[in-house]
C-alpha cells in the first residue's frame, strides 16, 4: 500500500469491492508518524479509525525507531472485513515556533512495520490481505 504525507493529502486505497480479498485486521495496523492526526474513512466519509500525535521539541520520530504512543507516532487497529478506505492526514502546529509539521499515515503489516516503515521515505508499505472463499470455492477445496 501507499504511504501518504505532506500534511493534508488524501489517497484512496485499492478497492477490493467484488473480489474475495480484504485487509487483514489481525495482521495490519494503521500508523501515523510525525506531528498531526490522521483518519481512515469509508468512501462515504464515515470514520472507521484514526489517531493523533504530538511532537516534543520539533522531534518527528524518536531515535530508537519505536512508536511511542501519541508522541511522534500512534497506532490503532482497523475493523474486520475492510475492503476499501480513504486516509486524511492533517499536520498540527509544532510546539516550538508554530510551524506546521508534516508526517505520514499508512496501513501496514504489524510484523513488518519496523523493518519497512519507521522513519523511511518509502512510498510502498507491506500490507497483509485476507483471501476469503465463497461457498462454491469451499466445496471445490474439499474435493481435493
Tab-separated table of N, CA and C in Angstrom:
chain	number	residue	atom	x	y	z
A	1	UNK	N	0.837	-1.174	0.000
A	1	UNK	CA	0.000	0.000	0.000
A	1	UNK	C	0.880	1.235	0.000
A	2	UNK	N	0.249	2.365	-0.255
A	2	UNK	CA	0.992	3.611	-0.292
A	2	UNK	C	0.988	4.309	1.054
A	3	UNK	N	2.056	5.048	1.281
A	3	UNK	CA	2.210	5.876	2.466
A	3	UNK	C	1.850	7.296	2.041
A	4	UNK	N	1.016	8.001	2.816
A	4	UNK	CA	0.707	9.378	2.461
A	4	UNK	C	1.459	10.324	3.379
A	5	UNK	N	1.739	11.519	2.872
A	5	UNK	CA	2.417	12.537	3.666
A	5	UNK	C	2.037	13.918	3.151
A	6	UNK	N	2.817	14.913	3.478
A	6	UNK	CA	2.600	16.300	3.060
A	6	UNK	C	1.433	16.978	3.743
A	7	UNK	N	1.115	16.591	4.949
A	7	UNK	CA	0.200	17.282	5.857
A	7	UNK	C	-1.288	17.192	5.542
A	8	UNK	N	-1.720	17.256	4.321
A	8	UNK	CA	-3.166	17.234	4.086
A	8	UNK	C	-3.523	16.531	2.786
A	9	UNK	N	-2.831	15.496	2.475
A	9	UNK	CA	-3.054	14.729	1.252
A	9	UNK	C	-4.044	13.602	1.543
A	10	UNK	N	-4.947	13.359	0.636
A	10	UNK	CA	-5.881	12.247	0.775
A	10	UNK	C	-5.618	11.274	-0.365
A	11	UNK	N	-5.669	9.998	-0.063
A	11	UNK	CA	-5.420	8.996	-1.094
A	11	UNK	C	-6.413	7.864	-0.929
A	12	UNK	N	-6.856	7.309	-2.013
A	12	UNK	CA	-7.732	6.139	-1.950
A	12	UNK	C	-6.879	4.893	-2.046
A	13	UNK	N	-7.283	3.887	-1.324
A	13	UNK	CA	-6.588	2.613	-1.396
A	13	UNK	C	-7.173	1.806	-2.547
A	14	UNK	N	-6.654	0.611	-2.693
A	14	UNK	CA	-7.273	-0.316	-3.623
A	14	UNK	C	-8.667	-0.646	-3.125
A	15	UNK	N	-9.593	-0.780	-4.023
A	15	UNK	CA	-10.960	-1.154	-3.650
A	15	UNK	C	-11.147	-2.607	-4.045
A	16	UNK	N	-11.276	-3.475	-3.061
A	16	UNK	CA	-11.438	-4.896	-3.312
A	16	UNK	C	-12.894	-5.299	-3.446
A	17	UNK	N	-13.795	-4.322	-3.598
A	17	UNK	CA	-15.236	-4.496	-3.664
A	17	UNK	C	-15.786	-5.871	-3.968
A	18	UNK	N	-15.674	-6.352	-5.182
A	18	UNK	CA	-16.293	-7.624	-5.575
A	18	UNK	C	-15.291	-8.761	-5.669
A	19	UNK	N	-14.136	-8.580	-5.064
A	19	UNK	CA	-13.130	-9.640	-5.068
A	19	UNK	C	-13.203	-10.415	-3.758
A	20	UNK	N	-12.538	-11.559	-3.664
A	20	UNK	CA	-12.508	-12.293	-2.395
A	20	UNK	C	-11.460	-11.745	-1.420
A	21	UNK	N	-10.832	-10.594	-1.734
A	21	UNK	CA	-9.772	-10.032	-0.896
A	21	UNK	C	-10.296	-8.947	0.038
A	22	UNK	N	-9.657	-8.837	1.209
A	22	UNK	CA	-9.913	-7.736	2.139
A	22	UNK	C	-8.661	-7.554	2.995
A	23	UNK	N	-8.585	-6.417	3.683
A	23	UNK	CA	-7.444	-6.143	4.557
A	23	UNK	C	-7.565	-6.956	5.835
A	24	UNK	N	-6.470	-7.527	6.282
A	24	UNK	CA	-6.461	-8.372	7.466
A	24	UNK	C	-6.414	-7.530	8.739
A	25	UNK	N	-7.459	-7.620	9.560
A	25	UNK	CA	-7.482	-6.916	10.843
A	25	UNK	C	-6.409	-7.463	11.782
A	26	UNK	N	-6.231	-8.770	11.822
A	26	UNK	CA	-5.298	-9.366	12.775
A	26	UNK	C	-3.833	-9.191	12.381
A	27	UNK	N	-3.536	-8.882	11.126
A	27	UNK	CA	-2.153	-8.755	10.686
A	27	UNK	C	-1.730	-7.326	10.353
A	28	UNK	N	-2.656	-6.368	10.344
A	28	UNK	CA	-2.344	-4.984	9.985
A	28	UNK	C	-2.635	-4.023	11.119
A	29	UNK	N	-2.039	-2.852	11.024
A	29	UNK	CA	-2.364	-1.752	11.917
A	29	UNK	C	-2.258	-0.456	11.126
A	30	UNK	N	-2.988	0.555	11.581
A	30	UNK	CA	-2.958	1.880	10.992
A	30	UNK	C	-1.976	2.709	11.808
A	31	UNK	N	-1.012	3.356	11.143
A	31	UNK	CA	0.058	4.078	11.818
A	31	UNK	C	0.108	5.516	11.317
A	32	UNK	N	0.336	6.439	12.254
A	32	UNK	CA	0.586	7.842	11.929
A	32	UNK	C	1.932	8.194	12.534
A	33	UNK	N	2.823	8.787	11.733
A	33	UNK	CA	4.131	9.237	12.191
A	33	UNK	C	4.233	10.732	11.973
A	34	UNK	N	4.851	11.439	12.891
A	34	UNK	CA	5.026	12.874	12.771
A	34	UNK	C	4.082	13.609	13.700
A	35	UNK	N	3.857	14.879	13.431
A	35	UNK	CA	3.028	15.729	14.286
A	35	UNK	C	1.724	16.019	13.561
A	36	UNK	N	0.663	15.392	13.976
A	36	UNK	CA	-0.614	15.628	13.322
A	36	UNK	C	-1.622	14.567	13.668
A	37	UNK	N	-2.641	14.482	12.854
A	37	UNK	CA	-3.625	13.430	13.060
A	37	UNK	C	-4.047	12.870	11.720
A	38	UNK	N	-4.553	11.664	11.763
A	38	UNK	CA	-4.984	11.006	10.537
A	38	UNK	C	-6.226	10.185	10.820
A	39	UNK	N	-7.078	10.110	9.822
A	39	UNK	CA	-8.304	9.335	9.908
A	39	UNK	C	-8.368	8.365	8.756
A	40	UNK	N	-8.883	7.178	9.016
A	40	UNK	CA	-9.251	6.240	7.967
A	40	UNK	C	-10.755	6.326	7.851
A	41	UNK	N	-11.235	6.485	6.616
A	41	UNK	CA	-12.665	6.651	6.407
A	41	UNK	C	-13.154	5.709	5.326
A	42	UNK	N	-14.421	5.334	5.439
A	42	UNK	CA	-15.067	4.639	4.335
A	42	UNK	C	-15.249	5.637	3.204
A	43	UNK	N	-15.562	5.153	2.031
A	43	UNK	CA	-15.754	6.042	0.889
A	43	UNK	C	-16.907	7.023	1.096
A	44	UNK	N	-17.857	6.702	1.984
A	44	UNK	CA	-18.963	7.621	2.246
A	44	UNK	C	-18.587	8.716	3.240
A	45	UNK	N	-17.351	8.714	3.747
A	45	UNK	CA	-16.885	9.753	4.655
A	45	UNK	C	-16.998	9.419	6.128
A	46	UNK	N	-17.635	8.313	6.502
A	46	UNK	CA	-17.726	7.967	7.923
A	46	UNK	C	-16.375	7.438	8.408
A	47	UNK	N	-15.985	7.851	9.602
A	47	UNK	CA	-14.684	7.495	10.163
A	47	UNK	C	-14.725	6.068	10.707
A	48	UNK	N	-13.710	5.275	10.352
A	48	UNK	CA	-13.630	3.903	10.853
A	48	UNK	C	-12.532	3.742	11.899
A	49	UNK	N	-11.492	4.559	11.840
A	49	UNK	CA	-10.442	4.573	12.858
A	49	UNK	C	-9.575	5.794	12.638
A	50	UNK	N	-8.741	6.086	13.585
A	50	UNK	CA	-7.839	7.217	13.457
A	50	UNK	C	-7.053	7.411	14.730
A	51	UNK	N	-6.043	8.267	14.672
A	51	UNK	CA	-5.295	8.627	15.864
A	51	UNK	C	-4.563	9.932	15.611
A	52	UNK	N	-4.075	10.552	16.681
A	52	UNK	CA	-3.354	11.811	16.542
A	52	UNK	C	-2.080	11.775	17.377
A	53	UNK	N	-1.121	12.599	16.978
A	53	UNK	CA	0.180	12.631	17.627
A	53	UNK	C	0.566	14.069	17.937
A	54	UNK	N	1.556	14.201	18.755
A	54	UNK	CA	2.183	15.482	19.024
A	54	UNK	C	3.684	15.263	18.998
A	55	UNK	N	4.432	16.326	18.803
A	55	UNK	CA	5.885	16.195	18.811
A	55	UNK	C	6.468	17.133	19.843
A	56	UNK	N	7.479	16.688	20.507
A	56	UNK	CA	8.175	17.482	21.503
A	56	UNK	C	9.473	17.997	20.910
A	57	UNK	N	9.738	19.273	21.097
A	57	UNK	CA	10.982	19.883	20.628
A	57	UNK	C	11.246	19.617	19.144
A	58	UNK	N	10.202	19.689	18.334
A	58	UNK	CA	10.301	19.501	16.881
A	58	UNK	C	10.822	18.136	16.480
A	59	UNK	N	10.693	17.128	17.332
A	59	UNK	CA	11.130	15.775	17.012
A	59	UNK	C	10.033	15.083	16.232
A	60	UNK	N	10.345	14.573	15.061
A	60	UNK	CA	9.341	13.887	14.260
A	60	UNK	C	9.314	12.402	14.566
A	61	UNK	N	10.424	11.781	14.802
A	61	UNK	CA	10.434	10.379	15.215
A	61	UNK	C	11.505	10.198	16.276
A	62	UNK	N	11.308	9.228	17.143
A	62	UNK	CA	12.274	9.028	18.205
A	62	UNK	C	13.510	8.323	17.683
A	63	UNK	N	14.584	8.371	18.448
A	63	UNK	CA	15.867	7.865	17.972
A	63	UNK	C	15.945	6.352	17.914
A	64	UNK	N	15.075	5.659	18.612
A	64	UNK	CA	15.125	4.203	18.618
A	64	UNK	C	14.214	3.569	17.582
A	65	UNK	N	13.589	4.380	16.731
A	65	UNK	CA	12.662	3.881	15.716
A	65	UNK	C	11.543	3.049	16.321
A	66	UNK	N	11.077	3.427	17.482
A	66	UNK	CA	9.936	2.777	18.131
A	66	UNK	C	8.780	3.756	18.145
A	67	UNK	N	7.592	3.259	18.056
A	67	UNK	CA	6.417	4.108	18.074
A	67	UNK	C	6.008	4.362	19.523
A	68	UNK	N	6.205	5.586	19.988
A	68	UNK	CA	5.795	5.977	21.328
A	68	UNK	C	4.379	6.525	21.206
A	69	UNK	N	3.456	5.933	21.921
A	69	UNK	CA	2.043	6.264	21.777
A	69	UNK	C	1.809	7.752	21.983
A	70	UNK	N	1.347	8.413	20.933
A	70	UNK	CA	0.972	9.814	20.999
A	70	UNK	C	2.097	10.793	20.791
A	71	UNK	N	3.354	10.392	21.010
A	71	UNK	CA	4.473	11.301	20.811
A	71	UNK	C	5.207	10.895	19.548
A	72	UNK	N	5.001	11.626	18.497
A	72	UNK	CA	5.590	11.444	17.170
A	72	UNK	C	5.107	10.195	16.437
A	73	UNK	N	4.274	9.392	17.063
A	73	UNK	CA	3.753	8.202	16.392
A	73	UNK	C	2.549	7.669	17.161
A	74	UNK	N	1.578	7.142	16.442
A	74	UNK	CA	0.480	6.425	17.090
A	74	UNK	C	0.054	5.278	16.185
A	75	UNK	N	-0.547	4.286	16.798
A	75	UNK	CA	-1.000	3.094	16.089
A	75	UNK	C	-2.405	2.757	16.556
A	76	UNK	N	-3.198	2.203	15.675
A	76	UNK	CA	-4.526	1.760	16.061
A	76	UNK	C	-4.938	0.595	15.165
A	77	UNK	N	-5.983	-0.096	15.577
A	77	UNK	CA	-6.467	-1.258	14.823
A	77	UNK	C	-7.417	-0.815	13.721
A	78	UNK	N	-7.706	-1.733	12.825
A	78	UNK	CA	-8.679	-1.496	11.760
A	78	UNK	C	-9.857	-2.440	11.985
A	79	UNK	N	-11.001	-2.136	11.393
A	79	UNK	CA	-12.151	-3.025	11.580
A	79	UNK	C	-12.018	-4.317	10.765
A	80	UNK	N	-12.800	-5.303	11.145
A	80	UNK	CA	-12.886	-6.541	10.370
A	80	UNK	C	-13.558	-6.259	9.026
A	81	UNK	N	-13.302	-7.100	8.047
A	81	UNK	CA	-13.979	-7.089	6.749
A	81	UNK	C	-13.811	-5.773	5.998
A	82	UNK	N	-12.651	-5.145	6.099
A	82	UNK	CA	-12.380	-3.879	5.423
A	82	UNK	C	-11.946	-4.145	3.990
A	83	UNK	N	-12.700	-3.618	3.029
A	83	UNK	CA	-12.396	-3.825	1.614
A	83	UNK	C	-11.849	-2.572	0.928
A	84	UNK	N	-12.113	-1.390	1.486
A	84	UNK	CA	-11.567	-0.155	0.929
A	84	UNK	C	-11.590	0.923	2.005
A	85	UNK	N	-10.789	1.953	1.811
A	85	UNK	CA	-10.746	3.072	2.740
A	85	UNK	C	-10.092	4.270	2.067
A	86	UNK	N	-10.230	5.426	2.682
A	86	UNK	CA	-9.508	6.639	2.315
A	86	UNK	C	-8.785	7.109	3.561
A	87	UNK	N	-7.674	7.805	3.389
A	87	UNK	CA	-6.959	8.367	4.534
A	87	UNK	C	-6.917	9.881	4.388
A	88	UNK	N	-7.004	10.575	5.519
A	88	UNK	CA	-6.867	12.018	5.541
A	88	UNK	C	-5.880	12.364	6.640
A	89	UNK	N	-4.785	13.022	6.288
A	89	UNK	CA	-3.723	13.368	7.221
A	89	UNK	C	-3.662	14.882	7.342
A	90	UNK	N	-3.711	15.384	8.564
A	90	UNK	CA	-3.649	16.818	8.805
A	90	UNK	C	-2.491	17.108	9.739
A	91	UNK	N	-1.605	18.012	9.354
A	91	UNK	CA	-0.473	18.380	10.196
A	91	UNK	C	-0.901	19.346	11.276
A	92	UNK	N	-0.256	19.260	12.428
A	92	UNK	CA	-0.511	20.172	13.538
A	92	UNK	C	0.641	21.153	13.658
A	93	UNK	N	0.385	22.302	14.262
A	93	UNK	CA	1.459	23.252	14.537
A	93	UNK	C	2.374	22.636	15.582
A	94	UNK	N	3.667	22.731	15.362
A	94	UNK	CA	4.612	22.173	16.327
A	94	UNK	C	4.635	23.046	17.578
A	95	UNK	N	5.084	22.483	18.676
A	95	UNK	CA	5.125	23.221	19.927
A	95	UNK	C	6.200	24.293	19.928
A	96	UNK	N	7.196	24.154	19.092
A	96	UNK	CA	8.288	25.128	19.040
A	96	UNK	C	8.151	25.945	17.761
A	97	UNK	N	7.715	27.185	17.866
A	97	UNK	CA	7.704	28.072	16.715
A	97	UNK	C	6.405	28.105	15.942
A	98	UNK	N	5.495	27.175	16.127
A	98	UNK	CA	4.203	27.217	15.468
A	98	UNK	C	4.186	26.798	14.012
A	99	UNK	N	5.293	26.346	13.458
A	99	UNK	CA	5.292	25.894	12.063
A	99	UNK	C	4.512	24.596	11.951
A	100	UNK	N	3.881	24.398	10.798
A	100	UNK	CA	3.173	23.137	10.569
A	100	UNK	C	4.204	22.040	10.376
A	101	UNK	N	4.004	20.953	11.056
A	101	UNK	CA	4.910	19.821	10.936
A	101	UNK	C	4.211	18.718	10.157
A	102	UNK	N	4.902	18.148	9.204
A	102	UNK	CA	4.304	17.102	8.378
A	102	UNK	C	4.651	15.729	8.929
A	103	UNK	N	3.859	14.771	8.555
A	103	UNK	CA	4.093	13.399	8.956
A	103	UNK	C	3.632	12.468	7.858
A	104	UNK	N	3.308	11.251	8.235
A	104	UNK	CA	2.822	10.274	7.262
A	104	UNK	C	1.809	9.363	7.931
A	105	UNK	N	0.988	8.731	7.118
A	105	UNK	CA	-0.016	7.783	7.603
A	105	UNK	C	-0.068	6.620	6.632
A	106	UNK	N	-0.289	5.412	7.177
A	106	UNK	CA	-0.304	4.235	6.331
A	106	UNK	C	-0.880	3.038	7.066
A	107	UNK	N	-1.354	2.089	6.307
A	107	UNK	CA	-1.781	0.789	6.795
A	107	UNK	C	-0.617	-0.149	6.542
A	108	UNK	N	-0.210	-0.914	7.552
A	108	UNK	CA	0.968	-1.761	7.386
A	108	UNK	C	0.808	-3.095	8.109
A	109	UNK	N	1.551	-4.061	7.648
A	109	UNK	CA	1.632	-5.350	8.313
A	109	UNK	C	2.326	-5.155	9.656
A	110	UNK	N	1.728	-5.664	10.730
A	110	UNK	CA	2.269	-5.487	12.086
A	110	UNK	C	3.689	-6.017	12.218
A	111	UNK	N	3.980	-7.160	11.621
A	111	UNK	CA	5.285	-7.791	11.767
A	111	UNK	C	6.376	-7.113	10.948
A	112	UNK	N	6.008	-6.398	9.892
A	112	UNK	CA	6.990	-5.771	9.013
A	112	UNK	C	7.098	-4.271	9.230
A	113	UNK	N	6.337	-3.712	10.159
A	113	UNK	CA	6.298	-2.269	10.379
A	113	UNK	C	7.672	-1.670	10.656
A	114	UNK	N	8.387	-2.173	11.642
A	114	UNK	CA	9.672	-1.583	11.989
A	114	UNK	C	10.702	-1.744	10.879
A	115	UNK	N	10.648	-2.830	10.158
A	115	UNK	CA	11.616	-3.080	9.089
A	115	UNK	C	11.443	-2.118	7.915
A	116	UNK	N	10.198	-1.801	7.544
A	116	UNK	CA	9.957	-1.026	6.341
A	116	UNK	C	9.460	0.396	6.562
A	117	UNK	N	8.752	0.658	7.643
A	117	UNK	CA	8.002	1.899	7.726
A	117	UNK	C	8.612	2.987	8.581
A	118	UNK	N	9.242	2.674	9.664
A	118	UNK	CA	9.653	3.706	10.610
A	118	UNK	C	10.752	4.577	10.030
A	119	UNK	N	10.489	5.873	10.016
A	119	UNK	CA	11.496	6.844	9.639
A	119	UNK	C	11.894	6.840	8.180
A	120	UNK	N	11.357	5.987	7.375
A	120	UNK	CA	11.742	5.947	5.975
A	120	UNK	C	10.842	6.779	5.102
A	121	UNK	N	11.291	7.017	3.903
A	121	UNK	CA	10.501	7.788	2.958
A	121	UNK	C	9.886	6.861	1.919
A	122	UNK	N	9.751	5.595	2.269
A	122	UNK	CA	9.211	4.615	1.327
A	122	UNK	C	7.810	5.012	0.903
A	123	UNK	N	7.507	4.830	-0.358
A	123	UNK	CA	6.155	5.126	-0.823
A	123	UNK	C	5.297	3.866	-0.820
A	124	UNK	N	5.914	2.690	-0.758
A	124	UNK	CA	5.162	1.434	-0.706
A	124	UNK	C	5.414	0.755	0.635
A	125	UNK	N	4.334	0.356	1.288
A	125	UNK	CA	4.393	-0.249	2.613
A	125	UNK	C	3.776	-1.648	2.527
A	126	UNK	N	4.401	-2.670	3.138
A	126	UNK	CA	3.811	-4.017	3.101
A	126	UNK	C	2.515	-4.077	3.909
A	127	UNK	N	1.493	-4.665	3.313
A	127	UNK	CA	0.174	-4.803	3.930
A	127	UNK	C	-0.302	-6.234	3.718
A	128	UNK	N	-0.966	-6.797	4.726
A	128	UNK	CA	-1.475	-8.166	4.627
A	128	UNK	C	-2.939	-8.179	4.207
A	129	UNK	N	-3.248	-9.108	3.327
A	129	UNK	CA	-4.615	-9.267	2.844
A	129	UNK	C	-5.158	-10.631	3.246
A	130	UNK	N	-6.467	-10.720	3.324
A	130	UNK	CA	-7.154	-11.995	3.521
A	130	UNK	C	-7.793	-12.394	2.209
A	131	UNK	N	-7.790	-13.673	1.942
A	131	UNK	CA	-8.476	-14.195	0.771
A	131	UNK	C	-9.581	-15.090	1.296
A	132	UNK	N	-10.798	-14.703	1.045
A	132	UNK	CA	-11.936	-15.468	1.547
A	132	UNK	C	-12.453	-16.408	0.466
A	133	UNK	N	-12.958	-17.529	0.902
A	133	UNK	CA	-13.527	-18.493	-0.028
A	133	UNK	C	-15.048	-18.397	-0.017
A	134	UNK	N	-15.634	-18.375	-1.194
A	134	UNK	CA	-17.083	-18.426	-1.311
A	134	UNK	C	-17.518	-19.878	-1.102
A	135	UNK	N	-18.808	-20.100	-0.903
A	135	UNK	CA	-19.327	-21.446	-0.681
A	135	UNK	C	-18.930	-22.415	-1.770
A	136	UNK	N	-19.006	-21.991	-3.022
A	136	UNK	CA	-18.646	-22.875	-4.134
A	136	UNK	C	-17.154	-23.200	-4.106
A	137	UNK	N	-16.305	-22.207	-3.717
A	137	UNK	CA	-14.868	-22.442	-3.613
A	137	UNK	C	-14.564	-23.445	-2.500
A	138	UNK	N	-15.274	-23.329	-1.389
A	138	UNK	CA	-15.065	-24.228	-0.256
A	138	UNK	C	-15.394	-25.667	-0.654
A	139	UNK	N	-16.478	-25.838	-1.390
A	139	UNK	CA	-16.858	-27.180	-1.850
A	139	UNK	C	-15.800	-27.760	-2.778
A	140	UNK	N	-15.237	-26.929	-3.652
A	140	UNK	CA	-14.187	-27.387	-4.562
A	140	UNK	C	-12.940	-27.770	-3.781
A	141	UNK	N	-12.586	-27.014	-2.732
A	141	UNK	CA	-11.398	-27.303	-1.918
A	141	UNK	C	-11.548	-28.627	-1.186
A	142	UNK	N	-12.759	-28.965	-0.770
A	142	UNK	CA	-12.979	-30.216	-0.048
A	142	UNK	C	-12.835	-31.437	-0.949
A	143	UNK	N	-12.997	-31.261	-2.269
A	143	UNK	CA	-12.892	-32.365	-3.201
A	143	UNK	C	-11.448	-32.781	-3.444
A	144	UNK	N	-10.510	-31.890	-3.180
A	144	UNK	CA	-9.109	-32.155	-3.479
A	144	UNK	C	-8.485	-33.044	-2.453
